XYZ file of C-alpha atoms in Angstrom:
534
model
C 58.970 17.106 -39.216
C 62.341 16.082 -37.791
C 65.182 17.725 -35.881
C 68.647 16.177 -36.226
C 67.031 13.254 -38.026
C 64.613 12.472 -35.166
C 60.829 12.964 -35.437
C 59.266 15.737 -33.401
C 55.694 14.447 -33.664
C 54.311 11.232 -32.183
C 53.745 9.255 -35.351
C 55.522 6.061 -36.462
C 55.038 3.224 -38.959
C 56.076 -0.350 -38.289
C 58.736 -1.984 -40.425
C 57.305 -3.620 -43.569
C 58.621 -6.996 -42.428
C 58.840 -9.911 -44.869
C 55.472 -8.961 -46.332
C 52.299 -11.018 -46.270
C 50.225 -10.825 -49.464
C 46.453 -10.448 -49.145
C 45.066 -13.858 -48.215
C 42.115 -15.568 -46.600
C 42.264 -17.740 -43.520
C 41.677 -20.826 -45.662
C 44.502 -19.922 -48.049
C 46.893 -19.376 -45.172
C 46.034 -22.693 -43.560
C 46.226 -24.700 -46.776
C 49.694 -23.269 -47.422
C 50.751 -24.554 -43.995
C 49.285 -27.990 -44.733
C 51.344 -28.196 -47.920
C 54.520 -27.377 -45.979
C 53.968 -29.448 -42.827
C 51.310 -32.106 -43.594
C 52.459 -34.629 -40.980
C 53.389 -32.258 -38.157
C 50.972 -32.365 -35.209
C 48.887 -29.194 -35.449
C 46.440 -29.568 -32.554
C 46.558 -31.691 -29.433
C 43.683 -31.830 -26.956
C 44.482 -31.730 -23.227
C 41.901 -33.035 -20.760
C 41.102 -31.265 -17.447
C 43.615 -33.468 -15.613
C 46.417 -32.585 -18.013
C 46.480 -35.856 -19.973
C 46.950 -35.651 -23.738
C 43.854 -36.798 -25.627
C 42.916 -36.476 -29.313
C 45.384 -35.009 -31.793
C 45.421 -33.975 -35.452
C 48.247 -33.421 -37.910
C 47.998 -30.458 -40.259
C 46.596 -32.757 -42.961
C 44.034 -34.265 -40.562
C 42.988 -30.888 -39.183
C 42.372 -29.631 -42.727
C 40.234 -32.687 -43.453
C 38.051 -32.184 -40.350
C 37.761 -28.441 -40.964
C 36.755 -28.922 -44.598
C 34.129 -31.446 -43.511
C 32.659 -28.842 -41.167
C 32.967 -26.201 -43.896
C 31.006 -28.249 -46.410
C 28.375 -29.055 -43.780
C 28.008 -25.358 -42.969
C 27.843 -24.433 -46.657
C 24.961 -26.884 -47.116
C 22.963 -24.983 -44.450
C 23.961 -21.345 -44.864
C 24.370 -18.873 -47.731
C 27.658 -16.974 -48.180
C 28.122 -14.281 -45.540
C 25.688 -15.837 -43.068
C 26.496 -15.551 -39.359
C 26.973 -18.628 -37.176
C 27.745 -18.415 -33.462
C 30.005 -20.579 -31.310
C 29.177 -20.741 -27.591
C 31.797 -22.976 -26.014
C 34.985 -23.188 -24.025
C 38.308 -24.270 -25.547
C 37.544 -27.533 -27.337
C 38.995 -28.798 -30.653
C 35.608 -28.553 -32.369
C 35.795 -24.787 -31.780
C 38.884 -24.741 -34.016
C 37.158 -26.952 -36.626
C 34.306 -24.457 -36.697
C 36.618 -21.445 -36.929
C 38.484 -22.837 -39.933
C 35.400 -24.446 -41.507
C 33.275 -21.309 -41.369
C 36.111 -19.302 -42.962
C 36.375 -21.803 -45.829
C 32.590 -21.802 -46.250
C 32.549 -18.006 -46.623
C 30.592 -17.526 -43.390
C 31.090 -15.126 -40.477
C 31.846 -16.726 -37.108
C 30.283 -14.993 -34.098
C 32.330 -15.752 -30.988
C 30.423 -15.906 -27.685
C 31.779 -15.877 -24.150
C 30.842 -19.238 -22.523
C 30.205 -17.387 -19.259
C 27.217 -15.602 -20.851
C 23.756 -16.371 -19.542
C 20.492 -16.315 -21.491
C 19.911 -12.533 -21.872
C 23.528 -12.000 -22.967
C 23.497 -14.845 -25.471
C 20.113 -13.745 -26.806
C 21.459 -10.221 -27.360
C 24.518 -11.431 -29.289
C 22.530 -13.843 -31.456
C 19.901 -11.244 -32.260
C 22.323 -8.346 -32.821
C 24.569 -10.413 -35.105
C 21.612 -11.990 -36.955
C 23.166 -15.416 -36.345
C 21.413 -18.289 -38.111
C 22.758 -20.983 -35.801
C 24.496 -21.464 -32.483
C 27.039 -24.259 -31.941
C 27.575 -25.084 -28.293
C 28.912 -27.372 -25.581
C 26.523 -28.682 -22.965
C 28.128 -27.053 -19.927
C 31.197 -25.211 -18.724
C 32.142 -24.320 -15.157
C 28.588 -24.837 -13.951
C 26.987 -22.774 -16.694
C 24.361 -24.888 -18.539
C 25.302 -23.725 -22.030
C 23.268 -26.387 -23.792
C 20.075 -25.478 -21.967
C 20.671 -21.762 -22.563
C 21.537 -22.224 -26.259
C 18.438 -24.322 -26.941
C 16.189 -21.784 -25.198
C 17.685 -18.851 -27.120
C 17.546 -20.729 -30.428
C 13.902 -21.631 -29.927
C 13.017 -18.023 -29.084
C 14.814 -16.719 -32.183
C 13.897 -19.525 -34.555
C 17.472 -20.565 -35.379
C 19.478 -23.811 -35.317
C 21.128 -25.120 -32.150
C 23.838 -27.743 -32.748
C 25.890 -29.442 -30.005
C 29.582 -29.609 -30.890
C 29.899 -32.991 -29.199
C 27.350 -34.525 -31.615
C 29.548 -35.130 -34.648
C 26.686 -36.609 -36.610
C 24.850 -33.290 -36.305
C 28.014 -31.212 -36.719
C 29.040 -32.904 -39.984
C 25.512 -33.395 -41.342
C 25.328 -32.271 -44.963
C 29.066 -32.471 -45.591
C 28.429 -34.279 -48.887
C 25.897 -31.675 -50.044
C 27.804 -28.433 -49.537
C 30.743 -26.940 -51.427
C 33.550 -24.846 -49.997
C 33.686 -21.234 -51.121
C 36.401 -18.706 -51.896
C 35.831 -15.482 -49.953
C 37.981 -12.418 -50.641
C 40.758 -11.381 -48.212
C 38.803 -8.302 -47.138
C 35.549 -10.199 -46.579
C 34.277 -10.456 -43.011
C 35.408 -13.578 -41.155
C 34.393 -13.000 -37.529
C 32.306 -10.810 -35.260
C 33.993 -10.355 -31.884
C 31.938 -8.659 -29.180
C 33.877 -6.182 -27.087
C 33.547 -6.182 -23.314
C 32.854 -2.478 -22.937
C 32.418 -1.063 -19.445
C 29.149 0.651 -20.263
C 26.216 -0.114 -22.530
C 25.699 -3.185 -24.669
C 28.724 -4.914 -26.238
C 29.591 -3.852 -29.780
C 30.380 -6.449 -32.456
C 33.707 -5.747 -34.169
C 33.518 -7.066 -37.735
C 36.971 -8.485 -38.549
C 38.163 -9.566 -41.995
C 40.257 -12.525 -43.196
C 43.429 -10.632 -44.096
C 43.473 -8.566 -40.907
C 43.177 -11.658 -38.726
C 45.605 -13.820 -40.721
C 48.376 -11.288 -41.276
C 48.251 -9.848 -37.767
C 48.511 -13.321 -36.243
C 51.387 -14.353 -38.496
C 53.389 -11.185 -37.860
C 52.817 -11.360 -34.103
C 54.019 -14.929 -33.644
C 56.856 -14.487 -36.119
C 58.186 -11.618 -34.018
C 57.400 -13.718 -30.942
C 59.838 -16.380 -32.114
C 57.376 -19.166 -32.980
C 58.830 -21.474 -35.623
C 57.792 -24.773 -37.289
C 57.576 -27.404 -34.576
C 57.319 -24.942 -31.660
C 54.832 -26.296 -29.117
C 52.766 -24.124 -26.780
C 49.709 -24.361 -24.547
C 46.841 -22.089 -25.537
C 45.786 -20.508 -22.246
C 43.550 -17.635 -23.325
C 39.881 -18.219 -24.233
C 39.144 -19.021 -27.859
C 36.258 -16.560 -28.061
C 38.820 -13.754 -27.666
C 41.091 -12.594 -30.502
C 44.193 -13.491 -28.494
C 43.048 -17.102 -28.512
C 41.353 -17.778 -31.841
C 43.324 -15.259 -33.900
C 46.829 -14.693 -32.547
C 47.406 -18.200 -31.208
C 45.262 -20.455 -33.403
C 45.754 -18.677 -36.734
C 49.275 -17.517 -35.943
C 50.297 -20.918 -34.596
C 48.867 -22.774 -37.582
C 50.378 -20.259 -39.976
C 53.842 -20.771 -38.461
C 53.709 -24.589 -38.353
C 53.467 -24.826 -34.567
C 51.858 -27.490 -32.383
C 49.014 -26.125 -30.247
C 48.121 -27.843 -26.966
C 44.515 -27.050 -26.060
C 43.355 -27.420 -22.430
C 39.624 -26.798 -21.842
C 40.347 -23.664 -19.808
C 43.185 -21.812 -18.166
C 44.478 -23.531 -15.044
C 47.792 -22.189 -13.717
C 48.827 -25.462 -12.078
C 47.988 -27.473 -15.196
C 49.824 -24.955 -17.396
C 52.961 -25.133 -15.251
C 52.797 -28.927 -15.353
C 52.375 -28.966 -19.156
C 55.335 -26.650 -19.675
C 57.525 -28.845 -17.511
C 56.338 -32.237 -18.823
C 56.062 -31.375 -22.534
C 59.028 -28.970 -22.582
C 56.973 -26.273 -24.285
C 59.026 -23.578 -25.995
C 56.653 -20.594 -26.210
C 54.008 -18.986 -24.015
C 51.536 -16.149 -24.393
C 49.758 -14.818 -21.317
C 48.042 -11.797 -19.919
C 50.089 -10.623 -16.899
C 47.668 -12.017 -14.310
C 47.952 -15.470 -15.927
C 51.730 -15.290 -16.057
C 51.917 -14.409 -12.375
C 49.582 -17.294 -11.487
C 51.656 -19.801 -13.511
C 54.864 -18.676 -11.819
C 53.237 -19.001 -8.399
C 51.930 -22.490 -9.245
C 55.302 -23.617 -10.574
C 57.056 -22.411 -7.445
C 54.478 -24.096 -5.208
C 54.419 -27.423 -7.083
C 58.090 -27.603 -8.009
C 57.747 -27.380 -11.802
C 60.550 -26.244 -14.100
C 59.534 -23.536 -16.592
C 62.963 -23.288 -18.205
C 62.011 -24.889 -21.530
C 60.136 -21.712 -22.520
C 62.511 -19.696 -24.687
C 60.143 -16.906 -25.715
C 57.239 -15.316 -23.830
C 54.710 -12.741 -24.940
C 52.410 -10.933 -22.535
C 49.530 -8.681 -23.498
C 46.554 -6.888 -22.055
C 48.618 -4.348 -20.116
C 52.186 -3.237 -19.555
C 54.282 -5.594 -17.449
C 55.807 -3.872 -14.451
C 59.601 -4.119 -14.053
C 59.356 -6.293 -10.952
C 57.044 -8.789 -12.678
C 59.286 -8.766 -15.772
C 62.311 -9.603 -13.625
C 60.384 -12.333 -11.806
C 59.434 -13.890 -15.159
C 63.037 -13.750 -16.326
C 64.056 -15.622 -13.172
C 61.230 -18.182 -13.451
C 61.365 -18.912 -17.187
C 64.859 -17.785 -18.081
C 63.245 -15.834 -20.936
C 62.566 -12.158 -21.530
C 58.924 -11.126 -21.761
C 57.982 -9.419 -25.036
C 55.128 -7.018 -24.399
C 52.163 -6.979 -26.792
C 49.519 -4.255 -26.989
C 46.292 -4.237 -28.957
C 42.528 -4.395 -28.930
C 39.803 -6.439 -30.557
C 39.013 -3.817 -33.191
C 42.591 -4.141 -34.504
C 42.650 -7.902 -35.090
C 44.144 -7.400 -32.343
C 47.883 -6.486 -32.084
C 48.979 -2.849 -32.594
C 52.455 -2.679 -31.027
C 54.914 -5.155 -29.560
C 58.441 -5.468 -28.287
C 61.057 -7.358 -30.274
C 63.321 -9.937 -28.655
C 66.347 -7.696 -29.042
C 64.768 -4.693 -27.303
C 66.375 -3.587 -24.067
C 64.949 -4.558 -20.657
C 64.135 -0.881 -20.145
C 62.067 -0.724 -23.326
C 60.360 -4.010 -22.488
C 59.252 -2.779 -19.071
C 58.589 0.887 -19.773
C 56.760 0.574 -23.103
C 54.539 -1.677 -25.197
C 57.020 -1.641 -28.042
C 56.818 -0.224 -31.545
C 54.098 -0.563 -34.209
C 53.734 -4.034 -35.682
C 54.640 -4.516 -39.358
C 52.811 -2.281 -41.860
C 50.832 -0.453 -39.157
C 50.966 3.271 -38.407
C 50.563 4.533 -34.835
C 50.115 8.115 -33.689
C 49.550 9.793 -30.320
C 46.865 12.417 -30.918
C 45.411 15.300 -28.970
C 42.004 14.309 -27.574
C 40.569 17.732 -28.443
C 42.139 18.641 -31.805
C 42.911 15.135 -33.149
C 46.357 16.351 -34.204
C 49.554 14.382 -33.587
C 51.164 15.628 -30.367
C 54.889 16.262 -29.938
C 57.123 13.361 -28.953
C 56.807 12.632 -25.231
C 53.459 14.401 -24.816
C 50.395 12.535 -23.585
C 47.501 11.897 -25.937
C 45.248 9.163 -27.248
C 46.859 6.164 -28.943
C 45.527 5.845 -32.496
C 46.419 3.507 -35.342
C 45.568 2.748 -38.946
C 46.394 0.106 -41.522
C 45.293 -3.285 -42.832
C 44.471 -4.526 -39.307
C 41.421 -2.311 -38.678
C 37.972 -3.818 -38.342
C 35.443 -3.268 -41.112
C 33.314 -1.532 -38.489
C 30.926 -2.355 -35.669
C 28.196 -4.659 -36.921
C 24.986 -2.716 -37.595
C 26.294 0.236 -35.575
C 27.499 3.011 -37.925
C 27.320 5.649 -35.191
C 29.759 3.765 -32.965
C 31.987 3.029 -35.973
C 32.178 6.709 -36.906
C 33.011 7.605 -33.301
C 35.903 5.108 -33.303
C 37.419 5.434 -36.810
C 37.776 9.038 -37.939
C 37.628 10.457 -41.468
C 41.410 10.055 -41.911
C 41.235 6.353 -41.090
C 42.653 6.608 -37.560
C 41.149 4.178 -35.070
C 40.930 5.784 -31.641
C 41.771 3.161 -29.027
C 40.554 5.046 -25.972
C 43.968 4.483 -24.374
C 46.246 7.273 -23.232
C 49.939 7.142 -23.925
C 53.134 8.716 -25.164
C 55.627 7.931 -27.937
C 59.356 8.552 -27.888
C 61.507 9.609 -30.842
C 62.205 5.944 -31.741
C 58.517 5.051 -31.992
C 58.233 3.181 -28.684
C 54.757 3.611 -27.186
C 53.993 3.847 -23.498
C 50.446 3.247 -22.225
C 49.490 5.400 -19.275
C 45.816 4.491 -18.870
C 42.407 4.687 -20.415
C 40.974 8.018 -21.505
C 38.180 7.375 -18.999
C 40.572 5.892 -16.392
C 42.892 8.879 -16.257
C 42.617 10.305 -12.739
C 42.049 14.052 -12.538
C 42.927 15.185 -9.022
C 42.548 18.879 -8.409
C 42.879 19.575 -12.130
C 46.083 17.540 -12.484
C 46.197 14.448 -14.704
C 47.516 11.315 -12.981
C 48.237 8.088 -14.827
C 47.428 4.803 -13.036
C 50.166 2.700 -14.668
C 52.912 4.918 -13.261
C 51.621 4.478 -9.706
C 50.995 0.747 -10.185
C 54.540 0.161 -11.392
C 55.933 1.986 -8.382
C 53.865 -0.077 -5.937
C 54.837 -3.353 -7.604
C 58.405 -2.700 -6.514
C 57.216 -3.431 -2.954
C 58.224 -6.904 -1.817
C 54.806 -7.602 -0.277
C 52.700 -6.722 -3.358
C 52.058 -9.242 -6.142
C 49.599 -7.162 -8.192
C 48.241 -3.623 -8.023
C 45.400 -1.711 -9.676
C 45.008 2.053 -9.288
C 41.690 3.809 -9.915
C 40.151 7.221 -9.331
C 37.497 7.542 -6.625
C 34.970 10.429 -6.811
C 35.619 13.212 -4.287
C 33.716 16.459 -3.762
C 36.803 18.557 -3.014
C 39.421 17.147 -5.383
C 37.221 15.707 -8.120
C 38.965 12.350 -7.760
C 41.289 10.720 -5.256
C 43.717 7.905 -5.918
C 42.867 4.427 -4.631
C 45.373 1.589 -4.797
C 44.028 -1.975 -4.739
C 46.650 -4.627 -3.938
C 46.941 -8.414 -3.885
C 49.682 -9.574 -1.550
C 52.427 -12.093 -2.214
C 51.854 -13.616 1.231
C 50.076 -12.900 4.495
C 52.320 -9.912 5.272
C 50.420 -6.649 4.828
C 52.360 -3.437 5.513
C 50.727 -0.577 7.380
C 49.303 2.327 5.413
C 52.001 4.676 6.694
C 54.672 2.312 5.391
C 53.017 2.134 1.973
C 52.815 5.918 1.781
C 56.467 6.245 2.698
C 57.361 3.638 0.068
C 55.559 5.416 -2.783
C 56.805 8.857 -1.692
C 60.361 7.626 -2.237
C 59.446 6.967 -5.880
C 56.761 9.464 -6.915
C 55.761 13.056 -6.249
C 53.275 13.743 -3.414
C 50.155 14.288 -5.517
C 50.496 10.731 -6.896
C 50.330 9.137 -3.446
C 47.136 7.067 -3.036
C 44.682 8.246 -0.408
C 42.992 4.841 -0.144
C 44.760 1.493 0.262
C 42.714 -1.684 -0.198
C 43.938 -5.271 0.013
C 42.092 -7.873 -2.049
C 42.340 -11.659 -2.242
C 41.109 -11.840 -5.831
C 40.267 -9.512 -8.696
C 37.138 -8.971 -10.748
C 38.424 -10.122 -14.127
C 37.236 -10.093 -17.710
C 37.096 -13.476 -19.435
C 40.485 -12.718 -20.994
C 42.064 -12.139 -17.578
C 42.184 -8.318 -17.409
C 41.378 -6.566 -14.135
C 38.030 -4.773 -14.354
C 38.930 -1.461 -12.761
C 35.463 -0.050 -13.192
C 34.134 -2.809 -10.928
C 36.731 -2.001 -8.290
C 35.609 1.619 -8.414
C 31.914 0.717 -8.276
C 32.408 -1.667 -5.357
C 34.449 0.896 -3.442
C 31.826 3.612 -3.908
C 29.137 1.134 -2.818
C 31.028 0.567 0.432
C 31.989 -3.039 -0.273
C 35.640 -2.557 0.712
C 37.072 -1.666 4.091
C 38.733 1.733 4.028
């Protein structure tokens, strides 16, 4: 329904875009190799920032096909193989090789310890685990071998190329269908065991291509991959999207803000994709070490909305406008994003419009009906990008994807008449104070206008009288820490009284997920346990 040509309900479809026909990951990559065979596709960066091994598109295809044939000699079509490693080139070989062998790659967080790895391997029915020996003090090799022995599966070190490529002359590459499963990505849920999102070739390939196309990546664009490969932002958006667009990917072993700032300056990198906490850290490192970030012409930031103050700081530091990206693992992962031509107001007060060929709706959490424009509800989406389901978990799948095909993200938000979506919090993070709904992002954005605050996270704290009270956790820009009365006065100038935090907590560092998102549930748990001064 529309009034004066404008929609009255919160429901919008993304522009069709140039169109991407159904394809597999292997088909997409081979098309890139035909177009840019001698362009450098992947360049390894060592922990000190020196450039190490590199592969052109033709060479990367050769190595990936070798791995693919080796895998095909060991595993039947559709078999699961796990990768338990930090960001190393062999991870990319395995990602592409398993796709061309018709296998399903199970991505594992290299911070996992034995019980966590054992759970993922068992739940996914993985037949092998490919690993590095250690990462950041975690003895991955020892853990992988122990888990593999317990489960009776293969354990193959990625650094042992003889073992990695063994059987390459005995196996044959396969031709999976675009809608066949390609990866299982385990979500980092706040409660219960992680669920394995089963993602298909076309969802991963098209979503990555559309995201980086809108992000301004073009043939020859060089960028440093800062996010972990086990996450969709790393192995899907940046690896598959970068390779699909003819880019050159620089691959450090892990995110290091000082190293990233140095790489941007030295290599004159033209594109960057961060979560906001990473972007802030890179800007701080560049300012401290005297690095120039001005070569970056396009920036994308995902994981959460970027507050106006941070957006302006990034514009000053990089000379580029930050395009906001919003998504989740179950959606391959990008759902909405801002275009380069969007206004600063839209880039700081929304997460953009639906990505190409994807439909987004804000729906009532009780009735599951689309709510009027501007009304809060749950952000839902549907389209080619949706997961096939949670691996071996039909109950959780049915609770997430309804009978009309809408995937319920668990995020609260609103949509305006143009289709721009605003995220206001998680369904479970929404603060209910005295029966009134309060949205953390609104309070966080207000506090980030304060000159002494670098980052803020707002959570609800249980309270017998009010149900919940607002707590604001803050990381300072420097040693200056305003008094509580000053902070209250500051927020009262910007928001109504009921939104004023009752608790103010300064932190030096955040509990973060592996992809760099602040774990608000841990802040809440630690506060309730008395671990913060009040």
